[in-house]
Tab-separated table of C-alpha atoms and ligand atoms in Angstrom:
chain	number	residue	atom	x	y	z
Y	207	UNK	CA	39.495	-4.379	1.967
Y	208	UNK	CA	41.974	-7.181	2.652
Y	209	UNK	CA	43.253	-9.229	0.020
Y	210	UNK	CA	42.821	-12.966	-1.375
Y	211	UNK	CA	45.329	-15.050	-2.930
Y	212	UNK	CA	44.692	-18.328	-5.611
Y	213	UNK	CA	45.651	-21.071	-4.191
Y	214	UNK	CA	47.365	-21.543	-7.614
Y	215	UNK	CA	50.137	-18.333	-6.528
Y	216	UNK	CA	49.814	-19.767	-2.987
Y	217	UNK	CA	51.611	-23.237	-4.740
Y	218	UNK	CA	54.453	-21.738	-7.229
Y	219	UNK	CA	55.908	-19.124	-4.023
Y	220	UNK	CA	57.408	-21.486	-2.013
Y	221	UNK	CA	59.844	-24.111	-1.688
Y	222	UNK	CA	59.173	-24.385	2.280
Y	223	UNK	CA	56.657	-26.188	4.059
Y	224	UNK	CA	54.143	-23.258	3.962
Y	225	UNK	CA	50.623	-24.413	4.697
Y	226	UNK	CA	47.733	-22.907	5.197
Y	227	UNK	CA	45.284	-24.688	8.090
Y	228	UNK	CA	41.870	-24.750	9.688
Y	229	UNK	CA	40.719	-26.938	6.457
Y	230	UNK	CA	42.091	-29.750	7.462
Y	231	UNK	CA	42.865	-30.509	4.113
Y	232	UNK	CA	46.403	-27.761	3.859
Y	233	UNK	CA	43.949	-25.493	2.158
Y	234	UNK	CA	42.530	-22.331	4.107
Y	235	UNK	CA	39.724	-21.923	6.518
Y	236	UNK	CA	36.514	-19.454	6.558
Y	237	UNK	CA	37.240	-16.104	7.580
Y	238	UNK	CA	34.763	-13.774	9.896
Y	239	UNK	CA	33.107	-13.000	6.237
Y	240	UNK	CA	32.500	-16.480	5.058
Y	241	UNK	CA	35.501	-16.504	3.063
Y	242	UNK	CA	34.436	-12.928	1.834
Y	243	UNK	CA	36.860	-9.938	0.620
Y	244	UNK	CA	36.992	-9.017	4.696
Y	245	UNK	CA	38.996	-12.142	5.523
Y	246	UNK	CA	42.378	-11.628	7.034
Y	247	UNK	CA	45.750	-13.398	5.916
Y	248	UNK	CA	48.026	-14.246	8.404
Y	249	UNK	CA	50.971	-15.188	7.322
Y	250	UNK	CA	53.077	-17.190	10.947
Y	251	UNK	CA	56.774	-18.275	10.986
Y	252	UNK	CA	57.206	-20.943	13.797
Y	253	UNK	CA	60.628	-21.487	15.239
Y	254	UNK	CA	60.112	-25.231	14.863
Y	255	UNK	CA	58.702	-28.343	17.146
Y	256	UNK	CA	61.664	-28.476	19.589
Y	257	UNK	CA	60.094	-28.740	22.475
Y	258	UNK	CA	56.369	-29.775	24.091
Y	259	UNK	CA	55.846	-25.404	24.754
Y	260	UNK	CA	56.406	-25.006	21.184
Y	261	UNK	CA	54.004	-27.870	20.476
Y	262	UNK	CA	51.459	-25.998	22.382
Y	263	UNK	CA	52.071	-23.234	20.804
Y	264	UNK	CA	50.931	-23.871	17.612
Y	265	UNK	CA	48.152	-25.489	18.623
Y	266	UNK	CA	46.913	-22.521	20.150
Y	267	UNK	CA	47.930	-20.394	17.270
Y	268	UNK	CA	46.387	-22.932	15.066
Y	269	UNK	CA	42.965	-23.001	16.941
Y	270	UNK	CA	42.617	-19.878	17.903
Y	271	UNK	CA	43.200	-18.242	14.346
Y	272	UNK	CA	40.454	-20.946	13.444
Y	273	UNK	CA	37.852	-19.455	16.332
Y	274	UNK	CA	38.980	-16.160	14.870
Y	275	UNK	CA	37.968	-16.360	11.174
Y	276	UNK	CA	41.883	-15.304	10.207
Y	277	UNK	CA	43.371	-17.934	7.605
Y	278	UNK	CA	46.731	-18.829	8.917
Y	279	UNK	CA	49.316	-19.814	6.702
Y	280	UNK	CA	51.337	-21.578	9.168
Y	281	UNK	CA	55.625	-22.769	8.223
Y	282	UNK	CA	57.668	-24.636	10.804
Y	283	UNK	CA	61.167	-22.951	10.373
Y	284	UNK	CA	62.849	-26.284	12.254
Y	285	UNK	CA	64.922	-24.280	14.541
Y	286	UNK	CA	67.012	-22.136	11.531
Y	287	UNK	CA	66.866	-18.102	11.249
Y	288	UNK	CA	67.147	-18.430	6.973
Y	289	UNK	CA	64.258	-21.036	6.574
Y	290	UNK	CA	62.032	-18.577	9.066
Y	291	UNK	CA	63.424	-15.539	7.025
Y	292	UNK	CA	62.456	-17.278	3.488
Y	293	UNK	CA	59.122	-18.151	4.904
Y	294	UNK	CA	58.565	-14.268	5.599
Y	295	UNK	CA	59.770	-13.250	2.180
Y	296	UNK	CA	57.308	-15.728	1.085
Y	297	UNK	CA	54.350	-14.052	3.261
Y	298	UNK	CA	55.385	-10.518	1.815
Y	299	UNK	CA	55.204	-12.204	-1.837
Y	300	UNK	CA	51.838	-13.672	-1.012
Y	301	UNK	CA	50.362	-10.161	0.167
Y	302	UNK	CA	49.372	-11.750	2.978
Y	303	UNK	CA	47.685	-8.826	5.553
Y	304	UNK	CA	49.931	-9.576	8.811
Y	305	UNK	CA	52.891	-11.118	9.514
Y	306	UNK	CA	53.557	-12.883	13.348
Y	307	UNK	CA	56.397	-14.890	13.734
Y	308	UNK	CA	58.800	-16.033	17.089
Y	309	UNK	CA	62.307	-14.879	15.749
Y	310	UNK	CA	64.720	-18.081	16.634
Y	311	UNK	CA	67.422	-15.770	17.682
Y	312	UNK	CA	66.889	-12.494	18.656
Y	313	UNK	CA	69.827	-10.376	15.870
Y	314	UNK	CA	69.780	-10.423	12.060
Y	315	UNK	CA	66.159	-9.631	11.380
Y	316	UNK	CA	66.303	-5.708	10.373
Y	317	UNK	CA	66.910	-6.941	6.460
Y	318	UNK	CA	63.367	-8.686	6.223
Y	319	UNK	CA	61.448	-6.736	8.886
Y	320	UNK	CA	62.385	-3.903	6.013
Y	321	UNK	CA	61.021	-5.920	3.108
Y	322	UNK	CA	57.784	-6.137	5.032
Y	323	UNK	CA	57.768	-2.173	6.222
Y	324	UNK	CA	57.815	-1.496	2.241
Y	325	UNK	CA	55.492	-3.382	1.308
Y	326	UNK	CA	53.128	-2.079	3.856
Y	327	UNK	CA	52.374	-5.385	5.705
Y	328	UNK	CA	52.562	-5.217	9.360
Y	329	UNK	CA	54.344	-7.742	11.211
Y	330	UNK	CA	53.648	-8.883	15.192
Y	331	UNK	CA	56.539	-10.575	17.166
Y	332	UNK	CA	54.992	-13.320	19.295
Y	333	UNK	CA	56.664	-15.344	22.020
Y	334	UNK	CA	60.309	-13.934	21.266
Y	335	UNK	CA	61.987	-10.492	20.735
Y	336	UNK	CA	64.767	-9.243	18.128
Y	337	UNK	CA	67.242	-6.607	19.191
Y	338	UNK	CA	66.692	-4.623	16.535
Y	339	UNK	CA	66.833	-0.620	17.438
Y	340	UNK	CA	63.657	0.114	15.102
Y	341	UNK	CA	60.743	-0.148	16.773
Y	342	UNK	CA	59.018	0.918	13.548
Y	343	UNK	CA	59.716	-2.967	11.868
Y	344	UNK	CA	57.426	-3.897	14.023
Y	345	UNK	CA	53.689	-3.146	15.542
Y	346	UNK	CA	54.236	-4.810	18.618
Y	347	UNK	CA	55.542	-7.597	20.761
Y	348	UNK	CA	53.291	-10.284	22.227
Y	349	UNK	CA	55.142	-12.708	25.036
Y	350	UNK	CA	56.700	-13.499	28.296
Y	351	UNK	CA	59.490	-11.223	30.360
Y	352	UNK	CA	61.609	-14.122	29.991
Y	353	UNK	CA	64.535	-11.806	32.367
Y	354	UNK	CA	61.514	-12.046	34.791
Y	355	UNK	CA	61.359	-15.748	34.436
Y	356	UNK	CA	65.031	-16.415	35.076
Y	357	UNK	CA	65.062	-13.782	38.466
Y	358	UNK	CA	62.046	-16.114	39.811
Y	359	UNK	CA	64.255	-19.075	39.296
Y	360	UNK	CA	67.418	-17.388	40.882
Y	361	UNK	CA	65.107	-16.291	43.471
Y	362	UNK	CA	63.960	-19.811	44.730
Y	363	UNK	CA	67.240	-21.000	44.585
Y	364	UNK	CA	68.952	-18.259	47.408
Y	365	UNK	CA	65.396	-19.435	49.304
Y	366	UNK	CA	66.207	-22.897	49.151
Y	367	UNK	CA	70.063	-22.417	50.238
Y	368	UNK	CA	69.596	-19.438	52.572
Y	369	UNK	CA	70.683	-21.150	56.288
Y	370	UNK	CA	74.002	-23.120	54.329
Y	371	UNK	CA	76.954	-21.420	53.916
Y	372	UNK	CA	78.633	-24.194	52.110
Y	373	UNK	CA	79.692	-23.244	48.157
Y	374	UNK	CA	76.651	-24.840	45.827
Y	375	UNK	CA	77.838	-25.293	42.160
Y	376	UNK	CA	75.542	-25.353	40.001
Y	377	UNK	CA	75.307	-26.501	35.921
Y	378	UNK	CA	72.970	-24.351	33.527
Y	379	UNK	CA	71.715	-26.061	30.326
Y	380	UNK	CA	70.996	-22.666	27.963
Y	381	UNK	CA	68.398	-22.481	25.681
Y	382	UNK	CA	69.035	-21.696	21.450
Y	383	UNK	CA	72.320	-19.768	21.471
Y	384	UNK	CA	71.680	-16.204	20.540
Y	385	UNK	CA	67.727	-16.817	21.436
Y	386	UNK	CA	66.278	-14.465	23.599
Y	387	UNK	CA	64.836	-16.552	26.278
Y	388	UNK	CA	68.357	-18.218	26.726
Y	389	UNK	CA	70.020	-14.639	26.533
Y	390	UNK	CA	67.608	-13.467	29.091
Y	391	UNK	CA	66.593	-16.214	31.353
Y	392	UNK	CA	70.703	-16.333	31.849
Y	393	UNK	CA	70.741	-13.317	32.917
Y	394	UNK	CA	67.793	-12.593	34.873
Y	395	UNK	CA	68.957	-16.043	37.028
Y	396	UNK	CA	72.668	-14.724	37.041
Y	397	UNK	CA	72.153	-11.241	38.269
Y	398	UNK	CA	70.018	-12.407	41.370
Y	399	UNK	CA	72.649	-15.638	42.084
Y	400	UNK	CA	75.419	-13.264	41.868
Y	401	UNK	CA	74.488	-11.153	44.753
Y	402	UNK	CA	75.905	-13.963	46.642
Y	403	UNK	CA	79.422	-15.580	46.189
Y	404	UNK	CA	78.441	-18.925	47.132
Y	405	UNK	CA	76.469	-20.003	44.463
Y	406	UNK	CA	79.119	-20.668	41.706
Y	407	UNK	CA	77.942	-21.747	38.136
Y	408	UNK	CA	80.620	-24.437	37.292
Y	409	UNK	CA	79.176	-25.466	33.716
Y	410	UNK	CA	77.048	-23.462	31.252
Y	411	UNK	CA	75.940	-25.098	27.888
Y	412	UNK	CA	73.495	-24.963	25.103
Y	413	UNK	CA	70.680	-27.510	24.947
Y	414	UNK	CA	68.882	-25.582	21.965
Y	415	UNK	CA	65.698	-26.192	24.237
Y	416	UNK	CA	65.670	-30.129	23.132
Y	417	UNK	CA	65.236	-33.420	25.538
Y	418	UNK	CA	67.770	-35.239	23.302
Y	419	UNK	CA	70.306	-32.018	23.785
Y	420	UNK	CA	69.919	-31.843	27.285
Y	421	UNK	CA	70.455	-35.295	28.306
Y	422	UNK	CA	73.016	-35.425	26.001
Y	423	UNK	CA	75.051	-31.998	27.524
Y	424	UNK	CA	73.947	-33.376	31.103
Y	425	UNK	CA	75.716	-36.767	30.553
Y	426	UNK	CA	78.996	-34.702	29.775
Y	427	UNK	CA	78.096	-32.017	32.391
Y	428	UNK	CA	78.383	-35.133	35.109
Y	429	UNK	CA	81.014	-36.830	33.755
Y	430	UNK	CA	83.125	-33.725	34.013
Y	431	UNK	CA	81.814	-32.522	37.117
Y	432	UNK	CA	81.205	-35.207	40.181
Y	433	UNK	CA	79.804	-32.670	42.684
Y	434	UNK	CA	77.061	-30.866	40.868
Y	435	UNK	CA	74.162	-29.321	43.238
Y	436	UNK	CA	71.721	-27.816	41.066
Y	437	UNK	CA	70.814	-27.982	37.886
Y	438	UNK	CA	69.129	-24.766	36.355
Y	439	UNK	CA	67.571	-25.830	32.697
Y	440	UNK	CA	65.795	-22.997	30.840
Y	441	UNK	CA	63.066	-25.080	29.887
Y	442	UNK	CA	61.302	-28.409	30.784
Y	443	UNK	CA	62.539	-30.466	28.084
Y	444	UNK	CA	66.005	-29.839	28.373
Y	445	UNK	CA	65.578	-30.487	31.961
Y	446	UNK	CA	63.718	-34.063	31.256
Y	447	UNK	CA	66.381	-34.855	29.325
Y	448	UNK	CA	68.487	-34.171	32.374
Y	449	UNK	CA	66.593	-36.497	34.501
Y	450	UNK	CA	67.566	-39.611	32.336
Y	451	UNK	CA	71.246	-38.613	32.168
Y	452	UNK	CA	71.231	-38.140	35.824
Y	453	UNK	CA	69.259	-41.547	36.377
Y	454	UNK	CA	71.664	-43.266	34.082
Y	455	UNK	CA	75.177	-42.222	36.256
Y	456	UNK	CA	73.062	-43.220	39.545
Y	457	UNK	CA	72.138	-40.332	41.173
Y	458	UNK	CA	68.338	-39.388	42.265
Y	459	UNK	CA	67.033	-36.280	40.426
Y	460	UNK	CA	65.758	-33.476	42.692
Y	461	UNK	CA	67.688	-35.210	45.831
Y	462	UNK	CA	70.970	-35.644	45.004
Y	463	UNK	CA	70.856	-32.820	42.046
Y	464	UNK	CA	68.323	-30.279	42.251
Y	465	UNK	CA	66.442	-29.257	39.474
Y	466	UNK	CA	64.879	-25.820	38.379
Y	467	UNK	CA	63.498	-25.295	34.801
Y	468	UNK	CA	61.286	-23.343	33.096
Y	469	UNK	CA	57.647	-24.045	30.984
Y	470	UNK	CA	55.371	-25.742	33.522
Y	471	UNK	CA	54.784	-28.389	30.264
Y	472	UNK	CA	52.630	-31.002	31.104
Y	473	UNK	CA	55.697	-33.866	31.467
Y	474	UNK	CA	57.471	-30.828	33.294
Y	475	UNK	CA	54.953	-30.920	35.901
Y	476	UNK	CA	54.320	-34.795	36.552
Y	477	UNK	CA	58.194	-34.907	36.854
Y	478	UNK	CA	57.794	-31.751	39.760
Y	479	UNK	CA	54.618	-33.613	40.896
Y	480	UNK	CA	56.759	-37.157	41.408
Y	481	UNK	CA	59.784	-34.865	43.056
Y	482	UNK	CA	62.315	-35.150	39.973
Y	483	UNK	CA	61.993	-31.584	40.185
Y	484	UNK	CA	62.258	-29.170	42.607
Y	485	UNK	CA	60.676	-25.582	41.231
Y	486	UNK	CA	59.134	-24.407	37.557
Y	487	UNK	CA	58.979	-21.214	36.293
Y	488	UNK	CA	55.986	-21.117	34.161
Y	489	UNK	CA	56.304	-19.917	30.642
Y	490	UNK	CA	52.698	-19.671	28.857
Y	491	UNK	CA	52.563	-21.072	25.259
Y	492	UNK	CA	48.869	-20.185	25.081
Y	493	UNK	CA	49.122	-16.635	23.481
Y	494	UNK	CA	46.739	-17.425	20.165
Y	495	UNK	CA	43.789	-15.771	21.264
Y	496	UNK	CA	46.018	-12.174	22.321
Y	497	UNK	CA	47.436	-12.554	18.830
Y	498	UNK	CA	44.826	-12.773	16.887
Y	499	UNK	CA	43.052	-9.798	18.851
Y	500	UNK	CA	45.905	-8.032	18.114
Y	501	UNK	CA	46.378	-9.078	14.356
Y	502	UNK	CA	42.449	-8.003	14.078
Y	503	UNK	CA	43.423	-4.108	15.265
Y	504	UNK	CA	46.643	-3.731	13.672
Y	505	UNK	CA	45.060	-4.587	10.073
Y	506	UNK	CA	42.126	-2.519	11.288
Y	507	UNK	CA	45.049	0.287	11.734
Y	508	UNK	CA	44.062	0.681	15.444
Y	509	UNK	CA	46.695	1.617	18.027
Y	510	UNK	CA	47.919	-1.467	20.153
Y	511	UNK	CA	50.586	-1.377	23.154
Y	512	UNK	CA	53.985	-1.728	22.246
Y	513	UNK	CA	54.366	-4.159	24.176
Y	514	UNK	CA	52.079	-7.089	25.718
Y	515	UNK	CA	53.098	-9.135	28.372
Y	516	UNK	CA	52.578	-12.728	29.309
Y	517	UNK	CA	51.025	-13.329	32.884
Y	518	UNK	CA	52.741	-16.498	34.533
Y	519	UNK	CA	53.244	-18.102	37.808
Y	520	UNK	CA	55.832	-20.566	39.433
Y	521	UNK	CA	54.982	-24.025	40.907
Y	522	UNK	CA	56.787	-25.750	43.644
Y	523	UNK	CA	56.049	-29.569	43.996
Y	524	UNK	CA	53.271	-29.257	46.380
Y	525	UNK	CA	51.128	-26.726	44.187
Y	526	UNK	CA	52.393	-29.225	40.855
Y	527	UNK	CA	50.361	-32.286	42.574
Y	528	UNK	CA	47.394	-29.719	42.885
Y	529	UNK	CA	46.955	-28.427	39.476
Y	530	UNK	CA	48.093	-31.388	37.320
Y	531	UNK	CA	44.848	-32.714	36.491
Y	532	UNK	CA	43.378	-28.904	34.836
Y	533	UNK	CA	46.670	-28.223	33.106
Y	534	UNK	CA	45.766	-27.605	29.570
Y	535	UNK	CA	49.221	-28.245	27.781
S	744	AHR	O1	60.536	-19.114	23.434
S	744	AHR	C1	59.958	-19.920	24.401
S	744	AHR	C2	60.816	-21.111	24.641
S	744	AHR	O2	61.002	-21.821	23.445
S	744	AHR	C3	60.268	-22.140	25.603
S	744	AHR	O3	60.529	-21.861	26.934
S	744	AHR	C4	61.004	-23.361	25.150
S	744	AHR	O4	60.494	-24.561	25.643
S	744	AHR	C5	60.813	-23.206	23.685
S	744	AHR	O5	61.532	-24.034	22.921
């Protein structure tokens, strides 16, 4: 039997923008029983709106949860680990019956993940992974290989430069500091670059995943470096951001300064589609409906993997043009 909250607790637990949605109204929507005892609480800690995958993201959270009969109560952490953590505490107060979230960065989270052990509520990690060395904190772990992601775009690039001998420097706008997908789309890129000596990474900077970041880090990026190859962005927006920097000092993106990224966002692809960039790694957002499958068995008490994995493809410019029209985000 799963449990119900008043919407009267539901108001005095939080200070944070905790809502619940599917109403419409910030209230709660029906559950598989009609709003019955059998109606599941999910209780989902966003990392914030930074970017047009995260805005997808929640829409499909936020729909699919709907299709699914699970009341979401839905917080937007804006990008920091202690909002995200006090929204948890807040889920755990609530009783809610599961706990997803997409943990910012991927250290710090043993403390809370504890909390929610003891008081028997089990949590999902969606989109992003914490390092901790207790599996137990959490049932499993719903998302991309985002080392996987970062060896595709490595991958292109030797393609791309295989006949030239000549040295090609290359700038890397990083995702979040300490996030996972910057941690391992870094590394996944490096460790397949770095079989070859002429591909040298000259500058290497966060753009905490936002346009405004990366134009801004790609403005100081050219001013401090005038022969700069390839840019490698780890996701679209950063990259986008890129484009204007790069427009505004004169140069043609994805000619003079080619451009990798990862996301396959709409605006991603229209800018690989009009040859501003040259290759996107995709990155699915759309992981609501696996979640809420998942959030059904592990409140149920039913096994589930470990670990569920993401499929994703890449798209050169060609195969961008093709698809544009049926992308769905
Ligand atoms: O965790 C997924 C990453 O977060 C996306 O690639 C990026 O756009 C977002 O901000």
């Amino acid at each position: 039997m799963f449990k119900r909250i008043s919407a009267l607790v539901l108001a005095g637990l939080t200070a944070l923008s905790v809502t619940a949605c599917g109403g419409g109204d910030g209230t709660t929507s029906a559950g598989t029983g009609g709003g019955g005892d059998d109606t599941i609480t999910m209780g989902f800690a966003q990392v914030g709106a930074e970017s047009g995958w995260r805005t997808a993201n929640t829409k499909s959270v936020q729909e699919s949860a709907k299709s699914a009969g699970i009341t979401l109560k839905f917080s937007d952490a804006q990008q920091k680990q202690e909002n995200q953590i006090k929204a948890i505490r807040s889920y755990i107060q609530q009783k809610v019956d599961v706990i997803a979230f997409s943990p910012v960065v991927e250290s710090g989270w043993d403390p809370v993940l504890n909390e929610a052990k003891n008081a028997k509520i089990p949590v999902i990690l969606t989109d992003r992974a914490v390092d901790s060395k207790d599996t137990s904190l959490y049932k499993t772990f719903l998302g991309s290989d985002f080392v996987e992601e970062g060896k595709k775009a490595g991958q292109w690039l030797v393609e791309e430069y295989k006949d030239s001998q000549d040295t090609v420097n290359i700038v890397e706008l990083q995702g979040t500091t300490g996030s996972a997908p910057a941690n391992d789309r870094k590394a996944g890129f490096q460790e397949v670059i770095g079989a070859d000596p002429k591909f040298k990474i000259i500058a290497s900077q966060t753009g905490d995943f936002t346009r405004a970041k990366g134009k801004e880090v790609m403005e100081a990026f050219l001013k401090s470096n005038p022969d700069i190859d390839v840019l490698y962005a780890h996701n679209d927006d950063m990259g986008l951001g890129a484009i204007e920097a790069i427009e505004g000092a004169g140069k043609v993106p994805g000619k003079d300064i080619k451009i990798i990224t990862v996301d396959a966002v709409k605006d991603g692809m229209q800018a690989l589609a009009d040859g501003k960039i040259n290759f996107i790694v995709e990155c699915s957002p759309l992981l609501g409906p696996q979640l809420m499958d998942l959030a059904k068995k592990v409140v149920k008490g039913e096994e589930v993997p470990a670990r569920v994995v993401t499929e994703e493809t890449t798209f050169t410019q060609e195969q961008a043009k093709q698809v544009l029209s049926s992308r769905q985000y």
